[in-house]
Amino acid sequence: MYNNIFDSHAHYCDEAFDSDRESLLASLEEAGICGVMTCAEDIKSSESNIALAQRYDFIWAAAGVHAHEASNAEEDYLSALASLVENPRVRAVGEIGLDYHYDFSPREVQKKIFEQQLEFAVERSLPVIVHDREAHEDVLELLRKYRPKGVVHCFSGSAELMRETVKLGMYIGLGGAVTFKNARKPVEVAAQVPSEYLLIETDSPYMTPVPFRGKRCDSRLIPYTAEAIALARGCTAQEVLDITAENARRLFLE
Ligand code: NI
């Protein structure tokens, strides 16, 4: 039985949890979960995440506009965001970033919205939660330009890109992908990321670890991911959970 689990990235306002959200969340603490960062996709979901974080002491909220939603952002979304982040339960701007796999918004629009929120977060000394899917070069370039603090979640780059990212002071978020059979790069990254920059996450309801792939993910499945990271690093899963919880508290809660 594990404890001290800080899930640094989840989406508990997703409709996948509509049928049992409250009973599930109420069960997390007895499963050893001490913290959850629930992430937004747009202004509306930022509001729902904050409402959730206000009801549960161990849940914290990130507010922001995702790459997928970039072209739907209202003209004045930054002023809406500015009032949302005044809420003390909001501890990050996220998730924000670039997604060149789905390209749900034109790349130029994704970049504009990402840059605006990087600048917004830096001005307020808030950490960012960055989504990078097949956009490694542009994400790295913008992190170099704005120098935010934060995390690249569900890190999918090489060990070399991880080192460049850590040099900028960014944390590396690892999730269910480290348990996948074809997980060569995530396992290499898991083995090599410096302890003080490692975060663990679920991306619930997505990225379900082996052996539950195909099912809905929630924070109680983190131990499978912790065990895979521990195997790569030659330590125990509880050690992985302890260090990642300490890192998440340092990044989001101090
Ligand atoms: Ni996510």
CSV table of C-alpha atoms and ligand atoms in Angstrom, one decimal:
chain,number,residue,atom,x,y,z
A,1,MET,CA,0.0,0.0,0.0
A,2,TYR,CA,1.5,3.3,-1.1
A,3,ASN,CA,1.0,6.8,0.3
A,4,ASN,CA,2.2,10.4,-0.3
A,5,ILE,CA,0.9,10.3,-3.9
A,6,PHE,CA,0.7,13.7,-5.6
A,7,ASP,CA,-1.0,13.4,-9.0
A,8,SER,CA,0.4,16.5,-10.8
A,9,HIS,CA,-1.9,16.4,-13.8
A,10,ALA,CA,-5.5,15.2,-14.0
A,11,HIS,CA,-8.8,16.4,-15.6
A,12,TYR,CA,-11.4,15.7,-13.0
A,13,CYS,CA,-14.0,18.0,-14.6
A,14,ASP,CA,-13.9,15.7,-17.7
A,15,GLU,CA,-17.3,14.3,-18.6
A,16,ALA,CA,-15.9,10.8,-18.1
A,17,PHE,CA,-16.3,11.4,-14.4
A,18,ASP,CA,-19.8,12.8,-14.5
A,19,SER,CA,-21.4,9.6,-13.2
A,20,ASP,CA,-19.3,9.1,-10.1
A,21,ARG,CA,-17.0,12.2,-9.6
A,22,GLU,CA,-17.9,12.9,-6.0
A,23,SER,CA,-17.7,9.3,-4.7
A,24,LEU,CA,-14.4,8.8,-6.6
A,25,LEU,CA,-12.8,11.9,-5.3
A,26,ALA,CA,-14.0,11.1,-1.8
A,27,SER,CA,-12.2,7.8,-2.0
A,28,LEU,CA,-8.8,9.1,-3.1
A,29,GLU,CA,-7.3,10.1,0.2
A,30,GLU,CA,-7.8,6.6,1.6
A,31,ALA,CA,-5.9,5.3,-1.5
A,32,GLY,CA,-2.9,7.3,-0.4
A,33,ILE,CA,-3.4,10.4,-2.6
A,34,CYS,CA,-2.3,13.6,-0.9
A,35,GLY,CA,-2.6,16.0,-3.8
A,36,VAL,CA,-4.1,16.4,-7.2
A,37,MET,CA,-3.6,19.2,-9.7
A,38,THR,CA,-6.7,19.3,-11.9
A,39,CYS,CA,-6.1,21.0,-15.2
A,40,ALA,CA,-8.3,23.1,-17.5
A,41,GLU,CA,-8.8,23.3,-21.3
A,42,ASP,CA,-10.6,26.6,-21.5
A,43,ILE,CA,-12.1,29.4,-19.3
A,44,LYS,CA,-15.2,27.4,-18.6
A,45,SER,CA,-13.4,24.3,-17.4
A,46,SER,CA,-11.0,26.5,-15.4
A,47,GLU,CA,-14.1,27.7,-13.5
A,48,SER,CA,-15.3,24.1,-12.9
A,49,ASN,CA,-11.8,23.0,-11.8
A,50,ILE,CA,-11.6,25.9,-9.3
A,51,ALA,CA,-15.1,25.0,-7.9
A,52,LEU,CA,-13.8,21.4,-7.4
A,53,ALA,CA,-10.6,22.6,-5.7
A,54,GLN,CA,-12.7,24.7,-3.3
A,55,ARG,CA,-14.6,21.6,-2.2
A,56,TYR,CA,-11.6,19.2,-1.6
A,57,ASP,CA,-8.5,20.2,0.5
A,58,PHE,CA,-6.2,18.0,-1.5
A,59,ILE,CA,-7.3,19.2,-4.9
A,60,TRP,CA,-5.6,22.3,-6.5
A,61,ALA,CA,-6.6,23.9,-9.8
A,62,ALA,CA,-4.8,25.1,-12.9
A,63,ALA,CA,-6.5,27.6,-15.1
A,64,GLY,CA,-5.8,28.2,-18.8
A,65,VAL,CA,-6.5,27.6,-22.5
A,66,HIS,CA,-5.3,24.4,-24.1
A,67,ALA,CA,-3.8,24.3,-27.6
A,68,HIS,CA,-6.8,22.4,-28.8
A,69,GLU,CA,-9.1,25.3,-27.7
A,70,ALA,CA,-6.8,28.1,-28.9
A,71,SER,CA,-9.0,29.2,-31.8
A,72,ASN,CA,-12.1,29.3,-29.5
A,73,ALA,CA,-10.5,31.7,-27.0
A,74,GLU,CA,-12.6,34.8,-26.6
A,75,GLU,CA,-10.9,38.2,-27.3
A,76,ASP,CA,-10.8,39.1,-23.6
A,77,TYR,CA,-9.9,35.6,-22.3
A,78,LEU,CA,-6.8,37.0,-20.6
A,79,SER,CA,-8.8,39.3,-18.4
A,80,ALA,CA,-11.1,36.4,-17.4
A,81,LEU,CA,-8.0,34.4,-16.6
A,82,ALA,CA,-6.6,37.2,-14.6
A,83,SER,CA,-9.6,37.2,-12.2
A,84,LEU,CA,-9.6,33.4,-12.0
A,85,VAL,CA,-6.0,33.1,-10.9
A,86,GLU,CA,-6.7,35.5,-8.0
A,87,ASN,CA,-8.4,32.5,-6.4
A,88,PRO,CA,-6.0,31.0,-3.8
A,89,ARG,CA,-6.9,27.4,-5.0
A,90,VAL,CA,-5.4,28.2,-8.4
A,91,ARG,CA,-1.7,27.3,-8.4
A,92,ALA,CA,-0.7,27.1,-12.1
A,93,VAL,CA,-1.6,28.3,-15.6
A,94,GLY,CA,-2.5,25.2,-17.5
A,95,GLU,CA,-2.7,23.3,-19.4
A,96,ILE,CA,-1.2,25.4,-22.2
A,97,GLY,CA,1.0,24.5,-25.1
A,98,LEU,CA,1.2,23.3,-28.7
A,99,ASP,CA,-0.3,20.2,-30.3
A,100,TYR,CA,1.0,19.5,-33.8
A,101,HIS,CA,-0.4,16.0,-33.8
A,102,TYR,CA,-4.1,16.9,-33.8
A,103,ASP,CA,-3.8,20.5,-35.0
A,104,PHE,CA,-7.3,21.3,-33.7
A,105,SER,CA,-6.4,25.0,-33.9
A,106,PRO,CA,-4.1,26.6,-36.6
A,107,ARG,CA,-0.5,26.5,-35.4
A,108,GLU,CA,-0.1,30.3,-35.6
A,109,VAL,CA,-3.1,30.7,-33.3
A,110,GLN,CA,-1.8,28.0,-30.9
A,111,LYS,CA,1.5,29.8,-30.7
A,112,LYS,CA,-0.1,33.2,-30.1
A,113,ILE,CA,-2.3,31.8,-27.2
A,114,PHE,CA,0.6,29.9,-25.8
A,115,GLU,CA,2.9,32.9,-25.8
A,116,GLN,CA,0.3,35.2,-24.3
A,117,GLN,CA,-0.2,32.7,-21.4
A,118,LEU,CA,3.5,32.2,-20.9
A,119,GLU,CA,3.9,35.9,-20.5
A,120,PHE,CA,0.9,36.1,-18.3
A,121,ALA,CA,2.2,33.4,-16.0
A,122,VAL,CA,5.7,34.8,-15.8
A,123,GLU,CA,4.3,38.3,-14.8
A,124,ARG,CA,2.5,36.6,-11.9
A,125,SER,CA,5.2,34.2,-11.0
A,126,LEU,CA,2.8,31.3,-11.5
A,127,PRO,CA,4.0,27.9,-12.8
A,128,VAL,CA,2.9,26.7,-16.2
A,129,ILE,CA,1.7,23.2,-17.1
A,130,VAL,CA,2.8,22.7,-20.6
A,131,HIS,CA,1.4,20.3,-23.2
A,132,ASP,CA,3.8,19.5,-26.0
A,133,ARG,CA,2.7,17.0,-28.7
A,134,GLU,CA,5.0,16.7,-31.7
A,135,ALA,CA,5.9,20.4,-31.2
A,136,HIS,CA,9.3,19.9,-29.4
A,137,GLU,CA,11.3,22.5,-31.2
A,138,ASP,CA,8.7,25.3,-30.9
A,139,VAL,CA,8.0,24.5,-27.3
A,140,LEU,CA,11.7,24.6,-26.3
A,141,GLU,CA,12.2,27.8,-28.2
A,142,LEU,CA,9.3,29.5,-26.4
A,143,LEU,CA,10.4,28.2,-23.0
A,144,ARG,CA,13.8,29.7,-23.7
A,145,LYS,CA,12.2,33.0,-24.7
A,146,TYR,CA,9.9,33.4,-21.7
A,147,ARG,CA,11.8,31.3,-19.0
A,148,PRO,CA,8.7,30.3,-17.0
A,149,LYS,CA,8.8,28.0,-14.0
A,150,GLY,CA,6.6,24.9,-14.5
A,151,VAL,CA,6.4,21.4,-15.9
A,152,VAL,CA,6.3,19.8,-19.4
A,153,HIS,CA,3.6,17.2,-18.7
A,154,CYS,CA,3.4,13.8,-20.2
A,155,PHE,CA,7.0,14.4,-21.5
A,156,SER,CA,7.4,12.6,-24.8
A,157,GLY,CA,10.8,13.8,-26.0
A,158,SER,CA,14.2,12.2,-25.9
A,159,ALA,CA,16.6,12.1,-23.0
A,160,GLU,CA,18.5,14.9,-24.7
A,161,LEU,CA,15.5,17.1,-24.9
A,162,MET,CA,14.8,16.3,-21.3
A,163,ARG,CA,18.2,17.6,-20.4
A,164,GLU,CA,17.7,20.8,-22.3
A,165,THR,CA,14.3,21.3,-20.6
A,166,VAL,CA,15.7,20.7,-17.1
A,167,LYS,CA,18.5,23.2,-17.9
A,168,LEU,CA,15.7,25.8,-18.1
A,169,GLY,CA,14.5,24.9,-14.7
A,170,MET,CA,11.4,23.1,-15.9
A,171,TYR,CA,10.1,19.9,-14.3
A,172,ILE,CA,9.4,16.7,-16.3
A,173,GLY,CA,6.0,15.1,-15.8
A,174,LEU,CA,5.8,11.3,-16.4
A,175,GLY,CA,2.6,9.3,-16.6
A,176,GLY,CA,1.1,6.1,-17.9
A,177,ALA,CA,3.2,6.1,-21.1
A,178,VAL,CA,6.2,4.8,-19.1
A,179,THR,CA,4.3,1.5,-18.6
A,180,PHE,CA,3.5,1.0,-22.3
A,181,LYS,CA,5.2,-1.9,-24.1
A,182,ASN,CA,6.8,0.3,-26.7
A,183,ALA,CA,8.0,2.9,-24.1
A,184,ARG,CA,11.7,3.2,-25.0
A,185,LYS,CA,12.0,7.0,-24.8
A,186,PRO,CA,9.8,7.6,-21.7
A,187,VAL,CA,11.7,4.8,-19.9
A,188,GLU,CA,15.1,6.4,-20.9
A,189,VAL,CA,13.8,9.7,-19.6
A,190,ALA,CA,12.5,8.1,-16.4
A,191,ALA,CA,15.9,6.6,-15.8
A,192,GLN,CA,17.8,9.9,-16.3
A,193,VAL,CA,15.7,12.8,-15.1
A,194,PRO,CA,17.3,14.4,-12.1
A,195,SER,CA,15.3,13.5,-8.9
A,196,GLU,CA,14.6,17.1,-8.1
A,197,TYR,CA,12.8,17.7,-11.4
A,198,LEU,CA,10.6,14.6,-11.6
A,199,LEU,CA,6.8,14.8,-11.3
A,200,ILE,CA,4.3,12.0,-11.6
A,201,GLU,CA,0.9,12.3,-13.1
A,202,THR,CA,-2.1,10.4,-14.5
A,203,ASP,CA,-3.6,12.8,-17.1
A,204,SER,CA,-6.9,11.1,-15.9
A,205,PRO,CA,-9.2,10.1,-17.5
A,206,TYR,CA,-6.5,9.5,-20.3
A,207,MET,CA,-3.2,7.7,-20.4
A,208,THR,CA,-4.3,4.7,-18.4
A,209,PRO,CA,-1.2,2.6,-17.4
A,210,VAL,CA,-0.7,-1.1,-18.2
A,211,PRO,CA,-2.5,-3.4,-17.2
A,212,PHE,CA,-5.6,-1.2,-17.4
A,213,ARG,CA,-5.2,0.3,-20.9
A,214,GLY,CA,-8.6,0.9,-22.5
A,215,LYS,CA,-10.2,1.7,-19.2
A,216,ARG,CA,-10.8,5.1,-17.6
A,217,CYS,CA,-7.8,6.3,-15.6
A,218,ASP,CA,-7.9,7.9,-12.2
A,219,SER,CA,-5.3,8.8,-9.6
A,220,ARG,CA,-5.5,5.5,-7.8
A,221,LEU,CA,-3.6,3.9,-10.8
A,222,ILE,CA,-0.5,6.0,-10.2
A,223,PRO,CA,1.3,3.1,-8.4
A,224,TYR,CA,1.7,1.2,-11.7
A,225,THR,CA,3.4,4.3,-13.2
A,226,ALA,CA,5.5,4.7,-10.0
A,227,GLU,CA,6.6,1.0,-10.3
A,228,ALA,CA,7.7,1.5,-13.9
A,229,ILE,CA,9.7,4.6,-13.1
A,230,ALA,CA,11.2,2.9,-10.0
A,231,LEU,CA,12.3,-0.1,-12.2
A,232,ALA,CA,14.0,2.4,-14.6
A,233,ARG,CA,15.7,4.3,-11.8
A,234,GLY,CA,16.6,1.3,-9.6
A,235,CYS,CA,14.8,2.5,-6.5
A,236,THR,CA,11.4,1.7,-4.8
A,237,ALA,CA,8.1,3.0,-6.0
A,238,GLN,CA,7.5,4.6,-2.7
A,239,GLU,CA,10.7,6.6,-3.1
A,240,VAL,CA,9.5,7.8,-6.5
A,241,LEU,CA,6.2,8.8,-4.9
A,242,ASP,CA,7.9,10.6,-2.0
A,243,ILE,CA,10.3,12.6,-4.2
A,244,THR,CA,7.6,13.5,-6.8
A,245,ALA,CA,5.2,14.6,-4.0
A,246,GLU,CA,8.0,16.8,-2.5
A,247,ASN,CA,8.7,18.3,-6.0
A,248,ALA,CA,5.0,19.0,-6.7
A,249,ARG,CA,4.6,20.8,-3.4
A,250,ARG,CA,7.7,22.9,-4.1
A,251,LEU,CA,6.5,23.8,-7.6
A,252,PHE,CA,2.8,24.4,-6.9
A,253,LEU,CA,2.2,25.0,-3.2
A,254,GLU,CA,5.2,27.0,-1.9
B,1,NI,NI,-3.9,16.9,-19.8
